């Protein structure tokens, strides 16, 4: 599974993990979620990942299928925007290519513990001190923090207790009333956004694993208007008896559905008791990519990718190590899978296919395969997949079938989530950052309808999962945040320049978000920093 690399940006040693053990989004940007007592209309059926509250004041872009809010008060409900994990905030208009060079520090807060992912954001949250915009972060020790987005002040926090750590990121409920966070007790908890009061009963808190000594939630939670999605993997070092799985929790009822990537014929949480009916003798195949589960904005189907582990589905078995898996929204139906022909080599060389989640591209109108996905991995390759026919053989449990396999120009394993972006002319770009640098690709379709990835540029801008806002590419590197021109890779601004007011700390899996003209950046030093424009800049 997760050999986390040799260099400082993504490496975490066992000693650090032991020390921490001892210490105690939808699509792109959406509108500010309405107050709990506000009434809502129904969401458009084509956009399965949107909350009902957006339909009163938002319209669907006919060219991109993204939501265009009519107000600057927006929410960022999960990692990379949740749902399809677009990682692109098209509703951001305050920070522009012309003024991004004037970003400067607004505040910097030292957190009680490191948040090893990215925050989520909600505007107009009713608190005891009046309505506030809040940031929510899940920390390594399983606490959930709510911060005042204007000042960085802690508004409330909730702790959980259990073994080891989590790298999870929280998710906001489409009602605007609740925030979900994974705890070290192996459960997802449901809290009121304004004061942190926990909701109990009707399935909450929701059990995610029965083996939390060996399994944890590594990825960010994902959410749609109907389901919360949670994935599991093992701890650093691949020790113990763990199996990767995904859990769907129906928001309305708390009902859980489980799909296990190993022993997928067992549809419940697994245990490490050989005599139990829910025991699986095979291990690993963790789901640990930053984005975890990804939701197709067209069908609502769920995609995720597994890491090293046994694969035998092509010979009648039920194991899906090193595979891309597509499920129905409720996880009850296996729709399709993709497994590389060299899956055994990947497993033997610790070269997890599942070090990243699939990147879902917007529709390529002139392509014979208009709905595509890009899968990055630890083997330094990108694979272009037809997400309407992953293996090319019309169903699951086959080997091979990728449309293209491309070597990553900068090299190194991909332990981040790439991002897809459509420029002003409608051309789709793919940006991949890792410990060795940044690569940019264009998605091109020839006159025969064949689509491929074409490398455009590469540089040494190493970093975590990229983020795009208002046609600006943000990359968090070790000790600095950078803003780039996505079409050229040229640096427009860096937090280590003197005018920025101070920079950030180290890096593991942290990544920034950009909301309402402010960039929020957690780091490995246990701080979070907000950068915005000086009030005189527009």
Coordinates of C-alpha atoms in Angstrom, one line a residue:
X1 CA 0.0 0.0 0.0
X2 CA 1.6 3.2 1.2
X3 CA 5.3 3.5 0.9
X4 CA 5.1 7.3 1.4
X5 CA 8.3 8.1 -0.5
X6 CA 11.9 9.2 0.3
X7 CA 11.7 13.0 0.5
X8 CA 10.5 15.4 3.1
X9 CA 7.3 16.5 1.4
X10 CA 5.4 13.2 1.7
X11 CA 7.4 11.0 4.0
X12 CA 6.1 10.2 7.5
X13 CA 8.2 7.8 9.6
X14 CA 6.8 5.2 12.1
X15 CA 8.4 7.2 14.9
X16 CA 6.2 10.2 14.1
X17 CA 3.1 8.0 13.9
X18 CA 3.9 6.5 17.3
X19 CA 4.5 10.0 18.8
X20 CA 1.1 11.1 17.5
X21 CA -0.5 8.0 18.9
X22 CA 0.6 9.1 22.3
X23 CA -0.8 12.6 21.9
X24 CA -4.2 12.9 22.5
X25 CA -16.4 20.3 -3.1
X26 CA -20.5 18.4 -4.4
X27 CA -19.3 19.9 -7.6
X28 CA -16.8 22.7 -7.5
X29 CA -18.2 25.7 -5.4
X30 CA -21.8 26.0 -4.3
X31 CA -23.9 28.6 -2.7
X32 CA -23.8 29.4 1.0
X33 CA -26.0 26.7 2.6
X34 CA -29.2 28.2 4.0
X35 CA -29.8 28.5 7.7
X36 CA -31.5 25.4 9.3
X37 CA -34.9 27.0 9.2
X38 CA -34.8 28.0 5.6
X39 CA -37.0 26.2 3.1
X40 CA -35.5 24.5 0.0
X41 CA -36.6 23.6 -3.5
X42 CA -35.6 20.3 -5.2
X43 CA -32.3 19.9 -6.9
X44 CA -32.1 19.3 -10.7
X45 CA -32.0 15.5 -11.2
X46 CA -29.0 15.7 -13.6
X47 CA -26.8 17.0 -10.8
X48 CA -26.8 14.2 -8.3
X49 CA -24.2 15.8 -6.1
X50 CA -25.9 19.2 -5.5
X51 CA -27.8 20.1 -2.3
X52 CA -31.4 21.2 -2.8
X53 CA -30.6 24.7 -1.5
X54 CA -28.7 25.8 -4.6
X55 CA -31.6 25.7 -6.9
X56 CA -33.3 28.9 -5.8
X57 CA -30.4 31.2 -6.7
X58 CA -28.1 29.2 -8.9
X59 CA -28.1 28.2 -12.6
X60 CA -26.4 25.4 -14.4
X61 CA -23.7 26.4 -16.9
X62 CA -24.5 24.9 -20.3
X63 CA -20.9 24.5 -21.2
X64 CA -19.4 23.0 -18.1
X65 CA -22.2 21.5 -16.1
X66 CA -21.0 23.4 -13.1
X67 CA -23.0 25.4 -10.7
X68 CA -22.7 29.2 -11.0
X69 CA -23.7 30.9 -7.7
X70 CA -25.4 34.3 -7.8
X71 CA -23.8 35.3 -4.6
X72 CA -20.2 35.4 -3.2
X73 CA -21.3 33.6 0.0
X74 CA -20.4 30.1 -1.0
X75 CA -19.6 26.9 0.8
X76 CA -16.8 24.3 0.2
X77 CA -18.4 21.2 1.7
X78 CA -15.7 18.5 1.3
X79 CA -12.1 17.9 0.0
X80 CA -11.9 19.2 -3.6
X81 CA -15.5 20.4 -3.4
X82 CA -16.9 16.9 -2.7
X83 CA -19.0 14.9 -5.1
X84 CA -16.9 14.7 -8.3
X85 CA -13.9 16.1 -6.4
X86 CA -13.4 18.7 -9.1
X87 CA -10.9 20.8 -7.1
X88 CA -11.9 23.9 -9.1
X89 CA -13.7 26.8 -7.6
X90 CA -15.3 28.6 -10.5
X91 CA -17.3 30.8 -8.1
X92 CA -14.1 32.6 -6.9
X93 CA -13.9 36.1 -8.5
X94 CA -12.1 38.2 -5.9
X95 CA -8.6 36.9 -6.5
X96 CA -7.7 37.3 -10.1
X97 CA -4.7 36.8 -12.3
X98 CA -4.2 40.6 -12.1
X99 CA -4.2 40.9 -8.3
X100 CA -3.0 37.6 -7.0
X101 CA 0.5 39.0 -6.5
X102 CA -0.9 41.2 -3.7
X103 CA -2.0 38.4 -1.4
X104 CA -0.8 38.9 2.1
X105 CA -1.3 37.1 5.4
X106 CA -4.5 37.9 7.3
X107 CA -4.0 35.6 10.2
X108 CA -2.1 32.5 11.3
X109 CA -3.4 30.1 14.0
X110 CA -1.6 27.3 15.8
X111 CA -4.0 24.3 16.1
X112 CA -4.2 21.9 19.0
X113 CA -3.0 19.2 16.6
X114 CA -2.0 18.9 13.0
X115 CA -4.8 18.6 10.4
X116 CA -3.2 16.5 7.7
X117 CA -5.7 17.2 4.9
X118 CA -7.7 20.3 3.9
X119 CA -10.5 22.3 5.6
X120 CA -14.1 22.7 4.6
X121 CA -15.9 26.0 4.7
X122 CA -19.5 27.2 5.4
X123 CA -20.8 30.7 5.4
X124 CA -23.5 32.2 7.6
X125 CA -23.4 29.6 10.4
X126 CA -25.6 30.6 13.4
X127 CA -23.4 30.6 16.5
X128 CA -23.9 32.0 20.0
X129 CA -22.0 35.1 18.9
X130 CA -24.1 35.6 15.7
X131 CA -23.7 34.3 12.2
X132 CA -20.1 33.4 11.2
X133 CA -18.2 31.8 8.4
X134 CA -16.5 28.7 9.8
X135 CA -13.7 26.5 8.8
X136 CA -13.8 22.8 9.9
X137 CA -10.8 20.6 10.1
X138 CA -10.2 17.0 11.3
X139 CA -6.9 16.5 13.1
X140 CA -4.5 13.6 13.3
X141 CA -5.7 12.8 16.8
X142 CA -9.4 12.6 15.7
X143 CA -10.6 15.9 16.9
X144 CA -12.9 18.2 14.9
X145 CA -12.1 21.9 15.0
X146 CA -14.5 24.8 14.1
X147 CA -12.6 28.0 13.4
X148 CA -13.8 31.5 12.7
X149 CA -12.8 32.0 9.1
X150 CA -12.4 35.7 9.6
X151 CA -9.9 35.5 12.5
X152 CA -8.7 31.9 12.9
X153 CA -10.2 31.8 16.4
X154 CA -11.4 28.5 17.7
X155 CA -15.2 28.5 18.0
X156 CA -15.6 24.9 19.3
X157 CA -14.0 21.5 19.2
X158 CA -14.9 17.9 19.7
X159 CA -12.5 15.1 20.7
X160 CA -12.6 11.4 20.0
X161 CA -10.4 8.7 21.5
X162 CA -8.9 5.5 20.0
X163 CA -5.7 4.1 18.6
X164 CA -3.3 5.8 16.3
X165 CA -4.2 8.5 13.8
X166 CA -6.4 9.6 10.9
X167 CA -5.7 11.7 7.8
X168 CA -9.3 12.4 7.1
X169 CA -11.1 15.6 6.2
X170 CA -14.7 16.4 7.3
X171 CA -17.8 17.0 5.2
X172 CA -20.8 19.4 5.5
X173 CA -24.4 18.2 5.3
X174 CA -26.5 19.6 2.4
X175 CA -29.0 20.9 4.9
X176 CA -26.4 23.3 6.3
X177 CA -27.1 22.0 9.8
X178 CA -24.4 19.4 10.4
X179 CA -20.8 18.5 9.8
X180 CA -19.4 15.0 9.7
X181 CA -16.0 13.9 11.0
X182 CA -14.2 10.6 11.4
X183 CA -13.0 9.8 14.9
X184 CA -10.3 7.6 16.3
X185 CA -13.1 5.4 17.8
X186 CA -13.7 4.2 14.3
X187 CA -17.0 6.0 13.9
X188 CA -18.2 9.0 11.8
X189 CA -19.8 11.6 14.1
X190 CA -22.5 14.0 13.2
X191 CA -22.3 17.5 14.9
X192 CA -24.4 20.7 14.8
X193 CA -22.3 23.2 12.8
X194 CA -23.0 26.1 15.2
X195 CA -22.1 24.6 18.5
X196 CA -20.7 21.1 18.0
X197 CA -23.6 19.3 19.7
X198 CA -23.4 15.7 18.7
X199 CA -26.4 14.0 17.1
X200 CA -27.0 10.5 18.4
X201 CA -29.4 7.8 17.3
X202 CA -30.8 6.9 13.8
X203 CA -27.5 5.3 12.9
X204 CA -25.2 8.0 14.4
X205 CA -22.4 7.8 15.2
X206 CA -21.8 5.4 12.3
X207 CA -19.4 2.5 12.7
X208 CA -16.9 2.4 9.9
X209 CA -14.5 -0.4 10.9
X210 CA -14.5 -3.2 13.5
X211 CA -10.7 -3.4 13.4
X212 CA -9.5 0.0 14.3
X213 CA -6.1 -1.3 15.6
X214 CA -5.3 -2.2 12.0
X215 CA -7.7 0.0 9.9
X216 CA -8.2 3.7 9.7
X217 CA -9.9 6.3 7.5
X218 CA -7.1 7.8 5.5
X219 CA -9.0 9.7 2.8
X220 CA -11.3 12.7 3.0
X221 CA -15.0 12.1 3.5
X222 CA -17.2 12.7 0.5
X223 CA -20.8 13.7 0.4
X224 CA -23.7 14.1 -2.0
X225 CA -27.3 15.2 -1.3
X226 CA -28.1 11.6 -0.4
X227 CA -25.0 9.8 0.9
X228 CA -21.9 10.2 3.0
X229 CA -19.0 8.1 1.7
X230 CA -16.2 6.8 3.9
X231 CA -13.2 4.6 2.9
X232 CA -10.7 2.7 4.9
X233 CA -7.1 1.5 4.7
X234 CA -4.3 0.4 7.0
X235 CA -1.7 2.3 8.9
X236 CA 1.8 3.2 7.7
X237 CA 3.9 0.1 7.3
X238 CA 1.0 -2.1 6.0
X239 CA 1.0 -4.1 9.3
X240 CA -1.8 -6.1 10.7
X241 CA -5.0 -7.6 9.3
X242 CA -6.8 -4.9 7.3
X243 CA -8.9 -4.8 4.2
X244 CA -9.9 -1.7 2.2
X245 CA -13.6 -1.0 2.0
X246 CA -16.1 1.8 1.4
X247 CA -19.2 2.6 3.4
X248 CA -22.2 4.6 2.2
X249 CA -24.3 6.2 4.9
X250 CA -27.8 7.4 3.8
X251 CA -28.1 10.9 5.2
X252 CA -31.9 10.7 5.7
X253 CA -31.9 7.4 7.7
X254 CA -28.3 6.6 8.8
X255 CA -28.5 3.3 7.0
X256 CA -25.1 1.9 6.0
X257 CA -24.0 -0.1 3.0
X258 CA -20.6 -1.8 2.8
X259 CA -18.5 -2.8 -0.2
X260 CA -15.3 -4.7 0.6
X261 CA -12.5 -4.7 -2.0
X262 CA -11.4 -8.1 -0.8
X263 CA -14.0 -10.8 -0.1
X264 CA -16.4 -8.5 -2.0
X265 CA -19.1 -11.2 -1.6
X266 CA -19.4 -10.2 2.1
X267 CA -21.5 -7.1 2.4
X268 CA -20.8 -6.1 6.0
X269 CA -17.9 -4.8 8.0
X270 CA -15.2 -7.5 8.4
X271 CA -13.6 -8.8 11.5
X272 CA -10.3 -10.6 12.3
X273 CA -12.0 -13.7 13.7
X274 CA -11.4 -16.7 11.4
X275 CA -14.6 -18.5 12.6
X276 CA -16.8 -15.5 11.9
X277 CA -19.0 -15.3 8.8
X278 CA -17.7 -11.8 8.1
X279 CA -14.0 -12.9 8.2
X280 CA -11.8 -12.4 5.1
X281 CA -8.5 -14.3 5.1
X282 CA -7.0 -12.0 2.5
X283 CA -5.5 -8.6 3.5
X284 CA -4.6 -5.1 2.3
X285 CA -6.1 -3.6 -0.9
X286 CA -6.6 -0.4 1.1
X287 CA -8.5 2.7 -0.1
X288 CA -6.2 5.5 1.0
X289 CA -6.0 8.1 -1.8
X290 CA -6.6 11.7 -0.7
X291 CA -9.9 11.9 -2.6
X292 CA -11.2 8.5 -1.5
X293 CA -14.6 8.0 -3.2
X294 CA -15.4 10.1 -6.3
X295 CA -19.0 10.6 -7.6
X296 CA -19.8 10.7 -11.3
X297 CA -21.8 14.0 -11.9
X298 CA -23.6 12.4 -14.8
X299 CA -24.7 9.0 -13.3
X300 CA -24.2 9.4 -9.6
X301 CA -22.1 6.2 -9.6
X302 CA -19.2 6.0 -7.2
X303 CA -15.6 5.4 -8.3
X304 CA -12.7 4.5 -6.0
X305 CA -9.3 2.9 -6.5
X306 CA -7.7 0.2 -4.3
X307 CA -4.0 -0.3 -3.4
X308 CA -1.8 -3.3 -3.2
X309 CA -3.6 -6.6 -2.5
X310 CA -4.7 -9.8 -4.1
X311 CA -6.7 -9.8 -7.3
X312 CA -8.6 -12.8 -8.6
X313 CA -11.8 -11.5 -9.9
X314 CA -11.0 -12.4 -13.5
X315 CA -10.9 -16.1 -12.5
X316 CA -14.1 -16.1 -10.5
X317 CA -12.8 -14.7 -7.2
X318 CA -14.0 -11.7 -5.2
X319 CA -10.7 -9.8 -4.6
X320 CA -10.1 -6.5 -6.3
X321 CA -6.6 -5.3 -5.4
X322 CA -5.0 -2.6 -7.5
X323 CA -8.3 -1.9 -9.3
X324 CA -10.6 1.0 -10.2
X325 CA -14.1 0.1 -9.0
X326 CA -17.4 1.6 -10.1
X327 CA -20.5 1.1 -7.9
X328 CA -24.1 2.3 -7.9
X329 CA -24.7 5.2 -5.5
X330 CA -25.9 2.9 -2.7
X331 CA -23.0 0.5 -3.3
X332 CA -25.3 -2.4 -3.8
X333 CA -24.4 -3.0 -7.5
X334 CA -20.9 -3.5 -8.9
X335 CA -21.1 -1.9 -12.3
X336 CA -17.6 -2.0 -13.7
X337 CA -13.9 -2.4 -12.9
X338 CA -10.5 -1.6 -14.3
X339 CA -7.4 -3.7 -13.4
X340 CA -4.1 -3.2 -15.2
X341 CA -2.5 -6.2 -16.8
X342 CA 0.5 -5.9 -14.6
X343 CA -1.4 -5.9 -11.3
X344 CA 0.8 -8.6 -9.9
X345 CA 3.9 -6.5 -10.6
X346 CA 2.2 -3.5 -8.9
X347 CA 1.5 -5.6 -5.8
X348 CA 5.0 -7.1 -5.6
X349 CA 6.7 -3.7 -6.0
X350 CA 4.5 -1.7 -3.7
X351 CA 3.4 0.4 -6.6
X352 CA -0.3 1.0 -5.6
X353 CA -2.6 1.9 -8.4
X354 CA -4.7 3.4 -5.6
X355 CA -2.3 6.1 -4.5
X356 CA -4.7 8.6 -6.2
X357 CA -8.4 8.5 -6.9
X358 CA -9.8 8.7 -10.5
X359 CA -10.0 12.2 -11.9
X360 CA -13.3 12.6 -13.7
X361 CA -13.1 14.7 -16.8
X362 CA -15.9 16.9 -18.1
X363 CA -17.6 15.6 -21.2
X364 CA -15.4 15.6 -24.3
X365 CA -18.0 16.4 -26.9
X366 CA -16.2 15.4 -30.0
X367 CA -14.7 12.2 -28.6
X368 CA -15.9 8.7 -29.3
X369 CA -15.4 8.1 -25.5
X370 CA -16.8 11.4 -24.2
X371 CA -16.8 10.4 -20.5
X372 CA -13.3 9.8 -19.4
X373 CA -11.2 9.4 -16.2
X374 CA -7.5 9.7 -15.5
X375 CA -5.9 7.3 -13.0
X376 CA -2.5 8.2 -11.5
X377 CA -0.5 5.8 -9.4
X378 CA 2.7 5.1 -7.5
X379 CA 4.2 3.5 -10.7
X380 CA 4.7 7.0 -12.1
X381 CA 2.1 6.6 -14.8
X382 CA -1.2 8.1 -15.9
X383 CA -3.9 5.9 -17.4
X384 CA -6.7 7.3 -19.5
X385 CA -9.9 5.3 -18.9
X386 CA -13.4 5.2 -20.5
X387 CA -15.6 5.5 -17.5
X388 CA -18.5 4.2 -19.5
X389 CA -16.6 1.0 -20.1
X390 CA -13.6 0.8 -17.8
X391 CA -12.1 -2.5 -19.1
X392 CA -13.4 -2.2 -22.6
X393 CA -15.3 -5.4 -22.2
X394 CA -18.6 -4.2 -21.0
X395 CA -18.5 -5.2 -17.4
X396 CA -16.5 -5.9 -14.3
X397 CA -13.8 -8.5 -13.5
X398 CA -11.6 -8.1 -16.6
X399 CA -8.0 -7.2 -16.9
X400 CA -6.6 -4.3 -19.1
X401 CA -8.6 -1.9 -21.3
X402 CA -7.0 1.5 -20.7
X403 CA -7.2 3.9 -23.6
X404 CA -3.7 5.3 -23.0
X405 CA -0.8 4.9 -20.5
X406 CA 1.6 7.8 -20.1
X407 CA 4.8 8.1 -18.1
X408 CA 4.7 11.0 -15.8
X409 CA 7.4 13.5 -17.1
X410 CA 8.7 14.5 -13.7
X411 CA 8.8 11.0 -12.4
X412 CA 8.0 10.0 -8.8
X413 CA 5.0 8.3 -7.3
X414 CA 1.7 10.3 -7.3
X415 CA 0.4 10.5 -3.7
X416 CA -1.8 13.5 -4.4
X417 CA -5.1 14.1 -6.2
X418 CA -4.6 15.5 -9.7
X419 CA -7.1 18.1 -10.9
X420 CA -8.9 18.6 -14.3
X421 CA -9.7 22.1 -15.5
X422 CA -11.4 23.6 -18.5
X423 CA -9.8 26.8 -19.8
X424 CA -11.7 29.7 -21.4
X425 CA -11.7 28.0 -24.8
X426 CA -13.1 24.8 -23.4
X427 CA -9.9 22.7 -23.5
X428 CA -9.5 20.3 -20.7
X429 CA -6.1 20.3 -18.8
X430 CA -4.8 17.8 -16.2
X431 CA -2.4 19.0 -13.5
X432 CA -0.4 16.5 -11.5
X433 CA 1.9 17.5 -8.6
X434 CA 4.1 15.2 -6.5
X435 CA 7.4 15.1 -4.7
X436 CA 9.3 15.7 -8.0
X437 CA 7.4 18.5 -9.6
X438 CA 4.4 19.6 -11.6
X439 CA 3.2 18.3 -15.0
X440 CA 0.5 19.8 -17.2
X441 CA -1.4 17.9 -19.9
X442 CA -4.0 18.8 -22.4
X443 CA -6.8 16.4 -23.4
X444 CA -7.0 16.3 -27.2
X445 CA -9.3 14.5 -29.6
X446 CA -8.3 13.9 -33.2
X447 CA -10.6 13.9 -36.2
X448 CA -11.3 10.1 -35.7
X449 CA -12.7 10.8 -32.3
X450 CA -9.7 9.3 -30.4
X451 CA -8.8 11.2 -27.2
X452 CA -5.4 11.3 -25.6
X453 CA -3.3 13.1 -23.0
X454 CA -0.7 15.4 -24.4
X455 CA 2.1 16.7 -22.1
X456 CA 2.4 20.5 -22.3
X457 CA 5.0 21.5 -19.7
X458 CA 6.8 20.2 -16.6
X459 CA 8.6 22.1 -13.8
X460 CA 10.1 21.4 -10.4
X461 CA 7.2 22.9 -8.5
X462 CA 6.7 19.9 -6.1
X463 CA 3.7 19.9 -3.9
X464 CA 0.4 18.4 -2.6
X465 CA -3.0 18.2 -4.3
X466 CA -3.4 21.2 -6.6
X467 CA -6.4 23.6 -6.4
X468 CA -7.7 26.0 -9.1
X469 CA -9.7 29.2 -8.4
X470 CA -10.6 31.8 -11.0
X471 CA -8.0 30.4 -13.5
X472 CA -5.2 30.4 -10.9
X473 CA -3.4 27.2 -10.0
X474 CA -2.5 27.0 -6.3
X475 CA 0.1 24.5 -5.2
X476 CA 1.2 24.0 -1.6
X477 CA 4.9 23.0 -1.3
X478 CA 7.1 22.4 1.6
X479 CA 7.3 25.7 3.5
X480 CA 5.5 27.8 0.8
X481 CA 2.3 28.2 -1.1
X482 CA 2.5 29.2 -4.7
X483 CA 0.0 30.7 -7.2
X484 CA 0.8 29.8 -10.9
X485 CA -0.5 30.6 -14.3
X486 CA -2.0 27.2 -15.3
X487 CA -1.4 27.7 -19.0
X488 CA 2.4 28.2 -18.6
X489 CA 3.4 27.2 -15.1
X490 CA 4.8 30.6 -14.4
X491 CA 4.8 31.7 -10.7
X492 CA 2.5 34.7 -10.0
X493 CA 2.9 34.8 -6.2
X494 CA 4.5 32.8 -3.4
X495 CA 3.9 33.0 0.4
X496 CA 7.7 33.1 0.9
X497 CA 8.0 36.5 -0.8
X498 CA 8.4 39.4 1.7
X499 CA 5.1 41.1 0.8
X500 CA 3.2 38.0 1.8
X501 CA 3.7 38.7 5.5
X502 CA 5.1 35.3 6.4
X503 CA 5.0 31.8 5.0
X504 CA 3.7 28.4 6.0
X505 CA 5.3 25.3 7.6
X506 CA 6.1 21.8 6.4
X507 CA 4.0 19.5 4.2
X508 CA 2.6 16.0 4.2
X509 CA -0.9 15.7 2.7
X510 CA -2.2 19.1 3.6
X511 CA -3.6 21.2 0.7
X512 CA -5.3 24.6 0.4
X513 CA -8.8 25.8 -0.4
X514 CA -9.7 29.2 -1.9
X515 CA -13.1 30.6 -0.8
X516 CA -14.5 34.2 -0.9
X517 CA -11.2 35.8 -1.8
X518 CA -9.2 34.0 0.9
X519 CA -6.7 31.1 0.7
X520 CA -6.7 28.8 3.7
X521 CA -3.6 26.7 4.1
X522 CA -3.1 24.1 6.9
X523 CA 0.5 22.7 7.3
X524 CA 2.5 20.0 8.9
X525 CA 3.6 22.3 11.7
X526 CA 0.1 22.3 13.1
X527 CA -0.8 25.8 11.9
X528 CA -3.3 27.2 9.4
X529 CA -2.7 30.4 7.6
X530 CA -5.2 32.7 5.7
X531 CA -4.0 34.9 2.8
X532 CA -6.2 37.5 1.3
X533 CA -5.9 40.8 -0.7
X534 CA -5.2 44.1 1.1
X535 CA -8.5 46.0 1.5
X536 CA -7.3 48.5 -1.1
X537 CA -6.8 45.9 -3.8
X538 CA -9.7 44.8 -6.1

